[in-house]
Tab-separated table of C-alpha atoms and ligand atoms in Angstrom:
chain	number	residue	atom	x	y	z
L	1	UNK	CA	0.011	-19.980	18.362
L	2	UNK	CA	-3.350	-19.056	19.872
L	3	UNK	CA	-5.419	-18.194	16.839
L	4	UNK	CA	-8.986	-17.610	18.015
L	5	UNK	CA	-10.675	-21.047	17.978
L	6	UNK	CA	-13.815	-19.939	16.175
L	7	UNK	CA	-11.697	-18.320	13.453
L	8	UNK	CA	-9.586	-21.486	13.128
L	9	UNK	CA	-12.884	-23.352	12.599
L	10	UNK	CA	-13.592	-21.472	9.385
L	11	UNK	CA	-9.985	-20.968	8.211
L	12	UNK	CA	-10.543	-23.347	5.289
L	13	UNK	CA	-13.460	-21.192	4.134
L	14	UNK	CA	-11.278	-18.079	4.357
L	15	UNK	CA	-8.747	-19.818	2.117
L	16	UNK	CA	-11.545	-20.528	-0.381
L	17	UNK	CA	-12.562	-16.841	-0.404
L	18	UNK	CA	-8.931	-15.804	-0.836
L	19	UNK	CA	-8.318	-18.228	-3.683
L	20	UNK	CA	-11.530	-17.093	-5.378
L	21	UNK	CA	-10.308	-13.470	-5.239
L	22	UNK	CA	-6.946	-14.680	-6.516
L	23	UNK	CA	-8.554	-16.329	-9.563
L	24	UNK	CA	-10.427	-13.104	-10.385
L	25	UNK	CA	-8.013	-10.194	-9.916
L	26	UNK	CA	-9.189	-6.675	-10.728
L	27	UNK	CA	-7.227	-3.441	-11.213
L	28	UNK	CA	-7.732	-0.316	-9.125
L	29	UNK	CA	-11.220	1.258	-9.286
L	30	UNK	CA	-12.370	-1.793	-11.320
L	31	UNK	CA	-12.852	-4.150	-8.342
L	32	UNK	CA	-16.559	-4.655	-9.117
L	33	UNK	CA	-16.698	-8.409	-8.667
L	34	UNK	CA	-14.527	-8.292	-5.547
L	35	UNK	CA	-16.673	-5.507	-4.116
L	36	UNK	CA	-19.864	-7.486	-4.898
L	37	UNK	CA	-18.522	-10.599	-3.167
L	38	UNK	CA	-17.407	-8.634	-0.096
L	39	UNK	CA	-20.733	-6.775	0.127
L	40	UNK	CA	-22.736	-10.019	-0.152
L	41	UNK	CA	-20.768	-11.713	2.628
L	42	UNK	CA	-20.985	-8.737	4.978
L	43	UNK	CA	-24.745	-8.498	4.387
L	44	UNK	CA	-25.148	-12.250	4.942
L	45	UNK	CA	-23.554	-11.844	8.384
L	46	UNK	CA	-25.876	-8.975	9.296
L	47	UNK	CA	-23.360	-6.179	8.763
L	48	UNK	CA	-24.657	-2.877	7.359
L	49	UNK	CA	-23.011	-2.233	3.965
L	50	UNK	CA	-22.297	1.157	2.378
L	51	UNK	CA	-21.090	1.004	-1.218
L	52	UNK	CA	-19.851	3.385	-3.889
L	53	UNK	CA	-17.020	5.073	-1.994
L	54	UNK	CA	-14.124	5.777	-4.376
L	55	UNK	CA	-16.161	3.955	-7.076
L	56	UNK	CA	-15.679	0.352	-5.918
L	57	UNK	CA	-14.838	0.866	-2.240
L	58	UNK	CA	-17.194	-0.101	0.553
L	59	UNK	CA	-17.579	0.143	4.304
L	60	UNK	CA	-19.235	-2.407	6.587
L	61	UNK	CA	-20.659	-1.052	9.852
L	62	UNK	CA	-21.112	-3.311	12.883
L	63	UNK	CA	-22.505	-1.794	16.079
L	64	UNK	CA	-22.818	-3.427	19.456
L	65	UNK	CA	-23.672	-2.005	22.859
L	66	UNK	CA	-24.100	1.652	23.682
L	67	UNK	CA	-20.627	3.114	23.799
L	68	UNK	CA	-19.642	5.889	21.403
L	69	UNK	CA	-16.249	4.348	20.747
L	70	UNK	CA	-15.295	3.324	17.217
L	71	UNK	CA	-12.493	1.673	15.303
L	72	UNK	CA	-11.632	1.379	11.598
L	73	UNK	CA	-10.040	-1.717	10.053
L	74	UNK	CA	-8.838	-1.445	6.468
L	75	UNK	CA	-8.044	-3.869	3.645
L	76	UNK	CA	-7.091	-3.160	0.030
L	77	UNK	CA	-8.678	-5.078	-2.873
L	78	UNK	CA	-6.819	-4.340	-6.122
L	79	UNK	CA	-4.389	-6.426	-8.175
L	80	UNK	CA	-1.389	-5.616	-10.371
L	81	UNK	CA	-1.148	-5.434	-14.169
L	82	UNK	CA	1.225	-8.376	-14.613
L	83	UNK	CA	1.178	-11.947	-15.832
L	84	UNK	CA	1.083	-14.643	-13.141
L	85	UNK	CA	3.630	-17.472	-13.446
L	86	UNK	CA	3.055	-19.148	-10.074
L	87	UNK	CA	1.502	-22.313	-11.485
L	88	UNK	CA	-0.753	-22.682	-8.420
L	89	UNK	CA	-4.181	-24.318	-8.943
L	90	UNK	CA	-5.924	-21.053	-8.051
L	91	UNK	CA	-3.803	-18.932	-10.424
L	92	UNK	CA	-5.296	-15.871	-12.103
L	93	UNK	CA	-7.809	-16.631	-14.842
L	94	UNK	CA	-7.347	-13.167	-16.361
L	95	UNK	CA	-4.343	-12.564	-18.637
L	96	UNK	CA	-2.140	-9.688	-17.535
L	97	UNK	CA	-3.799	-9.403	-14.116
L	98	UNK	CA	-2.433	-10.846	-10.902
L	99	UNK	CA	-2.843	-10.553	-7.144
L	100	UNK	CA	0.922	-10.256	-6.684
L	101	UNK	CA	0.813	-8.100	-3.559
L	102	UNK	CA	-1.536	-10.252	-1.481
L	103	UNK	CA	-4.452	-7.827	-1.422
L	104	UNK	CA	-6.640	-10.892	-2.049
L	105	UNK	CA	-5.355	-12.125	1.316
L	106	UNK	CA	-5.871	-8.770	3.060
L	107	UNK	CA	-9.489	-8.699	1.866
L	108	UNK	CA	-10.149	-12.300	2.993
L	109	UNK	CA	-8.464	-11.599	6.344
L	110	UNK	CA	-10.700	-8.630	7.078
L	111	UNK	CA	-13.752	-10.632	5.986
L	112	UNK	CA	-12.770	-13.349	8.482
L	113	UNK	CA	-12.542	-10.803	11.298
L	114	UNK	CA	-15.908	-9.323	10.262
L	115	UNK	CA	-17.598	-12.712	10.327
L	116	UNK	CA	-16.204	-13.566	13.763
L	117	UNK	CA	-17.095	-10.184	15.257
L	118	UNK	CA	-20.617	-10.317	13.785
L	119	UNK	CA	-21.144	-13.766	15.325
L	120	UNK	CA	-19.644	-13.134	18.749
L	121	UNK	CA	-20.226	-9.396	19.327
L	122	UNK	CA	-17.923	-9.398	22.299
L	123	UNK	CA	-17.275	-5.648	22.079
L	124	UNK	CA	-18.976	-2.370	22.900
L	125	UNK	CA	-18.900	0.259	20.141
L	126	UNK	CA	-18.796	0.508	16.357
L	127	UNK	CA	-16.466	-1.324	13.992
L	128	UNK	CA	-15.985	0.067	10.468
L	129	UNK	CA	-14.653	-2.478	7.982
L	130	UNK	CA	-13.050	-0.390	5.242
L	131	UNK	CA	-12.478	-2.165	1.904
L	132	UNK	CA	-10.599	0.225	-0.361
L	133	UNK	CA	-9.842	0.104	-4.071
L	134	UNK	CA	-6.704	1.073	-5.952
L	135	UNK	CA	-3.826	0.892	-3.502
L	136	UNK	CA	-1.337	0.153	-6.308
L	137	UNK	CA	-0.799	3.698	-7.535
L	138	UNK	CA	-4.396	4.856	-7.877
L	139	UNK	CA	-4.607	6.292	-4.381
L	140	UNK	CA	-7.951	4.707	-3.507
L	141	UNK	CA	-7.218	5.390	0.158
L	142	UNK	CA	-6.803	9.101	-0.591
L	143	UNK	CA	-10.020	9.177	-2.631
L	144	UNK	CA	-12.001	7.518	0.178
L	145	UNK	CA	-10.642	10.067	2.673
L	146	UNK	CA	-11.467	12.951	0.296
L	147	UNK	CA	-14.973	11.589	-0.188
L	148	UNK	CA	-15.565	11.907	3.542
L	149	UNK	CA	-14.749	8.422	4.821
L	150	UNK	CA	-14.088	9.545	8.388
L	151	UNK	CA	-16.909	12.101	8.455
L	152	UNK	CA	-19.455	9.477	7.387
L	153	UNK	CA	-17.861	6.682	9.395
L	154	UNK	CA	-16.126	8.239	12.412
L	155	UNK	CA	-13.215	6.178	13.715
L	156	UNK	CA	-11.300	6.918	16.931
L	157	UNK	CA	-8.393	5.064	15.355
L	158	UNK	CA	-7.668	3.082	12.191
L	159	UNK	CA	-5.556	-0.011	11.541
L	160	UNK	CA	-4.271	-1.969	8.562
L	161	UNK	CA	-1.920	-4.838	7.772
L	162	UNK	CA	0.319	-5.955	4.949
L	163	UNK	CA	1.716	-9.439	4.465
L	164	UNK	CA	5.516	-9.697	4.630
L	165	UNK	CA	7.202	-12.520	2.666
L	166	UNK	CA	10.543	-11.722	4.310
L	167	UNK	CA	9.207	-12.300	7.847
L	168	UNK	CA	8.485	-15.811	9.151
L	169	UNK	CA	4.843	-16.811	9.536
L	170	UNK	CA	3.822	-16.157	13.127
L	171	UNK	CA	5.952	-13.030	13.504
L	172	UNK	CA	5.010	-9.428	12.862
L	173	UNK	CA	6.439	-5.928	12.810
L	174	UNK	CA	4.782	-3.125	14.798
L	175	UNK	CA	7.006	-0.067	14.633
L	176	UNK	CA	6.087	3.518	15.557
L	177	UNK	CA	7.028	6.466	13.339
L	178	UNK	CA	7.777	6.411	9.583
L	179	UNK	CA	7.584	2.793	8.358
L	180	UNK	CA	7.086	3.285	4.622
L	181	UNK	CA	8.274	6.018	2.280
L	182	UNK	CA	6.649	8.880	0.469
L	183	UNK	CA	6.368	7.809	-3.162
L	184	UNK	CA	6.664	10.667	-5.648
L	185	UNK	CA	7.182	10.963	-9.409
L	186	UNK	CA	9.539	13.134	-11.443
L	187	UNK	CA	9.251	13.987	-15.120
L	188	UNK	CA	11.922	16.081	-16.848
L	189	UNK	CA	11.565	17.393	-20.375
L	190	UNK	CA	14.859	18.594	-21.847
L	191	UNK	CA	14.360	21.078	-24.673
L	192	UNK	CA	17.276	21.567	-27.066
L	193	UNK	CA	17.504	22.309	-30.764
L	194	UNK	CA	17.321	19.438	-33.211
L	195	UNK	CA	19.409	19.045	-36.323
L	196	UNK	CA	21.752	16.930	-38.393
L	197	UNK	CA	23.786	14.517	-36.309
L	198	UNK	CA	26.886	15.503	-38.303
L	199	UNK	CA	26.467	19.201	-37.375
L	200	UNK	CA	26.105	19.173	-33.570
L	201	UNK	CA	27.577	22.680	-33.278
L	202	UNK	CA	24.456	24.245	-34.796
L	203	UNK	CA	22.130	22.084	-32.690
L	204	UNK	CA	21.669	21.792	-28.915
L	205	UNK	CA	21.664	18.089	-28.186
L	206	UNK	CA	19.007	17.173	-25.572
L	207	UNK	CA	20.258	13.564	-25.431
L	208	UNK	CA	23.685	14.672	-24.222
L	209	UNK	CA	22.118	17.221	-21.854
L	210	UNK	CA	19.704	14.595	-20.509
L	211	UNK	CA	22.640	12.268	-19.866
L	212	UNK	CA	24.410	15.024	-17.894
L	213	UNK	CA	21.233	15.599	-15.874
L	214	UNK	CA	20.863	11.874	-15.175
L	215	UNK	CA	24.404	11.679	-13.825
L	216	UNK	CA	24.197	14.990	-11.948
L	217	UNK	CA	21.024	13.837	-10.176
L	218	UNK	CA	22.951	10.920	-8.651
L	219	UNK	CA	24.854	13.460	-6.554
L	220	UNK	CA	21.678	14.794	-4.899
L	221	UNK	CA	21.201	11.858	-2.536
L	222	UNK	CA	24.920	11.090	-2.293
L	223	UNK	CA	26.134	14.644	-1.511
L	224	UNK	CA	23.182	16.739	-0.278
L	225	UNK	CA	20.952	14.488	1.870
L	226	UNK	CA	21.899	13.638	5.450
L	227	UNK	CA	23.116	10.023	5.194
L	228	UNK	CA	21.081	9.113	8.289
L	229	UNK	CA	17.870	10.347	6.605
L	230	UNK	CA	16.815	7.999	3.822
L	231	UNK	CA	16.118	9.031	0.250
L	232	UNK	CA	16.019	7.189	-3.072
L	233	UNK	CA	16.058	8.736	-6.526
L	234	UNK	CA	15.722	6.293	-9.426
L	235	UNK	CA	15.523	7.541	-13.016
L	236	UNK	CA	13.671	4.701	-14.694
L	237	UNK	CA	12.927	6.021	-18.182
L	238	UNK	CA	14.981	8.006	-20.735
L	239	UNK	CA	13.326	8.504	-24.105
L	240	UNK	CA	14.636	10.551	-27.023
L	241	UNK	CA	15.136	10.490	-30.739
L	242	UNK	CA	13.845	8.555	-33.712
L	243	UNK	CA	16.843	8.061	-36.022
L	244	UNK	CA	20.551	7.348	-35.843
L	245	UNK	CA	21.552	10.487	-37.750
L	246	UNK	CA	19.164	13.065	-36.307
L	247	UNK	CA	19.600	15.110	-33.134
L	248	UNK	CA	16.092	15.343	-31.626
L	249	UNK	CA	14.509	18.480	-30.186
L	250	UNK	CA	13.644	16.976	-26.820
L	251	UNK	CA	14.463	14.199	-24.371
L	252	UNK	CA	12.215	12.871	-21.612
L	253	UNK	CA	13.372	11.471	-18.284
L	254	UNK	CA	11.069	9.936	-15.683
L	255	UNK	CA	11.609	8.368	-12.327
L	256	UNK	CA	10.579	7.925	-8.728
L	257	UNK	CA	11.627	9.565	-5.461
L	258	UNK	CA	11.216	7.906	-2.043
L	259	UNK	CA	11.688	9.668	1.292
L	260	UNK	CA	10.694	9.010	4.913
L	261	UNK	CA	10.675	12.553	6.336
L	262	UNK	CA	8.716	15.625	5.165
L	263	UNK	CA	11.783	17.888	5.274
L	264	UNK	CA	13.785	15.464	3.110
L	265	UNK	CA	10.872	15.267	0.692
L	266	UNK	CA	10.866	19.089	0.386
L	267	UNK	CA	14.635	19.089	-0.059
L	268	UNK	CA	14.495	16.454	-2.831
L	269	UNK	CA	11.829	18.372	-4.733
L	270	UNK	CA	13.859	21.587	-4.588
L	271	UNK	CA	17.256	20.021	-5.406
L	272	UNK	CA	16.056	17.912	-8.338
L	273	UNK	CA	14.616	21.007	-10.037
L	274	UNK	CA	17.737	23.055	-9.265
L	275	UNK	CA	20.181	20.435	-10.575
L	276	UNK	CA	18.170	19.630	-13.705
L	277	UNK	CA	17.456	23.249	-14.655
L	278	UNK	CA	20.989	24.472	-14.055
L	279	UNK	CA	22.651	21.506	-15.737
L	280	UNK	CA	20.508	22.175	-18.804
L	281	UNK	CA	21.327	25.866	-18.643
L	282	UNK	CA	25.057	25.071	-18.668
L	283	UNK	CA	24.521	23.653	-22.148
L	284	UNK	CA	22.037	26.314	-23.325
L	285	UNK	CA	19.166	23.857	-23.124
L	286	UNK	CA	16.071	24.106	-20.932
L	287	UNK	CA	14.826	21.481	-18.470
L	288	UNK	CA	11.181	21.535	-17.393
L	289	UNK	CA	10.794	19.591	-14.176
L	290	UNK	CA	7.502	18.256	-12.854
L	291	UNK	CA	7.570	16.794	-9.340
L	292	UNK	CA	4.363	14.925	-8.484
L	293	UNK	CA	3.613	14.144	-4.855
L	294	UNK	CA	1.826	10.793	-4.888
L	295	UNK	CA	1.765	8.969	-1.521
L	296	UNK	CA	2.956	10.604	1.704
L	297	UNK	CA	5.150	8.579	4.086
L	298	UNK	CA	3.257	6.041	6.188
L	299	UNK	CA	3.777	7.206	9.759
L	300	UNK	CA	2.500	5.026	12.591
L	301	UNK	CA	1.233	6.811	15.693
L	302	UNK	CA	3.108	5.816	18.848
L	303	UNK	CA	0.224	5.061	21.244
L	304	UNK	CA	-1.837	3.178	18.647
L	305	UNK	CA	1.219	1.174	17.564
L	306	UNK	CA	1.627	0.081	21.188
L	307	UNK	CA	-2.058	-0.934	21.274
L	308	UNK	CA	-1.711	-2.841	17.997
L	309	UNK	CA	1.449	-4.564	19.244
L	310	UNK	CA	-0.386	-5.593	22.417
L	311	UNK	CA	-3.200	-7.187	20.388
L	312	UNK	CA	-0.729	-8.878	18.032
L	313	UNK	CA	1.197	-10.166	21.040
L	314	UNK	CA	-1.963	-11.811	22.391
L	315	UNK	CA	-2.214	-13.815	19.167
L	316	UNK	CA	1.453	-14.434	18.356
L	317	UNK	CA	3.183	-14.092	21.724
L	318	UNK	CA	4.945	-10.862	22.639
L	319	UNK	CA	8.382	-12.133	21.616
L	320	UNK	CA	7.164	-12.549	18.025
L	321	UNK	CA	6.156	-8.893	17.707
L	322	UNK	CA	9.172	-6.927	16.485
L	323	UNK	CA	9.210	-3.309	17.594
L	324	UNK	CA	12.422	-2.107	15.963
L	325	UNK	CA	12.641	-3.342	12.360
L	326	UNK	CA	13.842	-0.722	9.836
L	327	UNK	CA	11.346	1.036	7.525
L	328	UNK	CA	10.963	0.053	3.880
L	329	UNK	CA	11.145	2.480	0.948
L	330	UNK	CA	7.997	1.199	-0.755
L	331	UNK	CA	4.862	3.374	-0.679
L	332	UNK	CA	1.404	2.692	0.775
L	333	UNK	CA	-1.764	4.775	0.553
L	334	UNK	CA	-2.959	3.797	4.037
L	335	UNK	CA	-0.715	6.808	4.743
L	336	UNK	CA	-3.623	9.100	3.802
L	337	UNK	CA	-5.816	7.510	6.499
L	338	UNK	CA	-3.043	7.885	9.091
L	339	UNK	CA	-2.872	11.608	8.271
L	340	UNK	CA	-6.528	11.906	9.336
L	341	UNK	CA	-6.793	9.460	12.226
L	342	UNK	CA	-4.324	7.936	14.675
L	343	UNK	CA	-3.520	4.337	13.937
L	344	UNK	CA	-0.952	1.760	12.935
L	345	UNK	CA	0.015	-0.378	9.968
L	346	UNK	CA	1.576	-3.741	10.809
L	347	UNK	CA	3.569	-6.150	8.669
L	348	UNK	CA	2.533	-9.765	9.223
L	349	UNK	CA	5.078	-12.455	8.358
L	350	UNK	CA	3.975	-15.081	5.846
L	351	UNK	CA	7.161	-17.016	5.072
L	352	UNK	CA	6.411	-20.664	5.858
L	353	UNK	CA	8.603	-23.713	5.426
L	354	UNK	CA	7.354	-24.479	1.917
L	355	UNK	CA	5.566	-21.317	0.768
L	356	UNK	CA	4.966	-17.645	1.354
L	357	UNK	CA	8.552	-16.505	0.816
L	358	UNK	CA	8.363	-15.129	-2.733
L	359	UNK	CA	8.559	-11.308	-2.684
L	360	UNK	CA	5.503	-9.214	-3.528
L	361	UNK	CA	5.156	-7.947	-7.125
L	362	UNK	CA	6.942	-11.119	-8.348
L	363	UNK	CA	5.194	-13.345	-10.963
L	364	UNK	CA	5.603	-16.381	-8.650
L	365	UNK	CA	4.229	-14.655	-5.555
L	366	UNK	CA	1.238	-16.125	-3.706
L	367	UNK	CA	-0.396	-15.077	-0.439
L	368	UNK	CA	0.110	-17.725	2.258
L	369	UNK	CA	-3.333	-18.887	3.403
L	370	UNK	CA	-1.880	-19.873	6.778
L	371	UNK	CA	-1.700	-16.144	7.532
L	372	UNK	CA	-5.478	-15.686	7.130
L	373	UNK	CA	-6.569	-16.943	10.596
L	374	UNK	CA	-3.621	-15.154	12.226
L	375	UNK	CA	-4.467	-11.813	10.623
L	376	UNK	CA	-8.190	-12.198	11.347
L	377	UNK	CA	-7.429	-13.121	14.980
L	378	UNK	CA	-5.251	-10.006	15.278
L	379	UNK	CA	-8.009	-7.718	13.958
L	380	UNK	CA	-10.646	-9.398	16.164
L	381	UNK	CA	-8.426	-9.249	19.256
L	382	UNK	CA	-7.679	-5.587	18.568
L	383	UNK	CA	-11.410	-4.784	18.401
L	384	UNK	CA	-12.185	-6.697	21.616
L	385	UNK	CA	-9.272	-4.926	23.308
L	386	UNK	CA	-10.050	-1.385	22.099
L	387	UNK	CA	-13.834	-1.648	22.410
L	388	UNK	CA	-13.732	-3.667	25.609
L	389	UNK	CA	-17.108	-4.333	27.187
L	390	UNK	CA	-18.073	-3.077	30.646
Y	401	LIG	NI1	0.429	-4.225	-1.313
């Protein structure tokens, strides 16, 4: 595959950067070391560095020529709070912290593109290299947008990538429209009346009511949502009680809701409250429902997805760029950037013959370093295509 030659030349160095990040994973908004390393490299290559966005986020600015055109390229930097079991030589040195989603690889990929573009400057306009903290639940992308990312660093369009262990190395997915789900939280407090477990008739048992709510909620997706419009409701926690012979006062249920379309998201929020409150009422208990909107769906813009697919096709060959793969129900806070600027988020395959196939968020996961020069070549090609000279 035609990885850019100059990028192939320093691919081994990119792997060293990536493995260094992997050894030193940092949680969201704590990526101080990572941010320092990124800032030092960008500065070394003559790229203007702006730090302190969303605490540990930073933006590199590279200008060339006189055109007013601009593009944003984004990578995420944070790790997950989990124990690595991969056994690789560059495994995490920090207990309970692991780059299990490949953000170490995304950061090294964008650094590789930055280095190449700073050396070659075969474009006319401004490139903004956006390194964001806290993708894994902290909403670092949202915080950067709220802190004025696109006002301070105007971008005509913005692009990001995620590695995909289920796609072969050398293939990618560039699909317009909703590609990842809205990721929301629900918390339900069931208030009953506690008492002696042998006298349930003078208590109102929140454990039994919570169980009814849990089962009733399963009917929301199954019976009320259009089967061609995706939704997931998973109740993942159910806490109540402290003794075998005491009916508690309250029970707590928590879970997650995933949807691809705004109208389905609205419908889920309304129906979950309705079912929980009325099921509780049927038993003379009260359910207090909190629905927390976390990440919106990630929706790729059609024209920019075509542009991204064209650039990816130049690197991988057009036949390796899939345009019709189904969306996934995971969440992604690049969604907040796509609400403000047109752009596209691509999945880049990393499954090789002997590595790269372990799913993300798994204790044996590792980013495949063979993807680094491919991803960097894609970003660089996209810049040279969108900010074409002359
Ligand atoms: Ni991720």
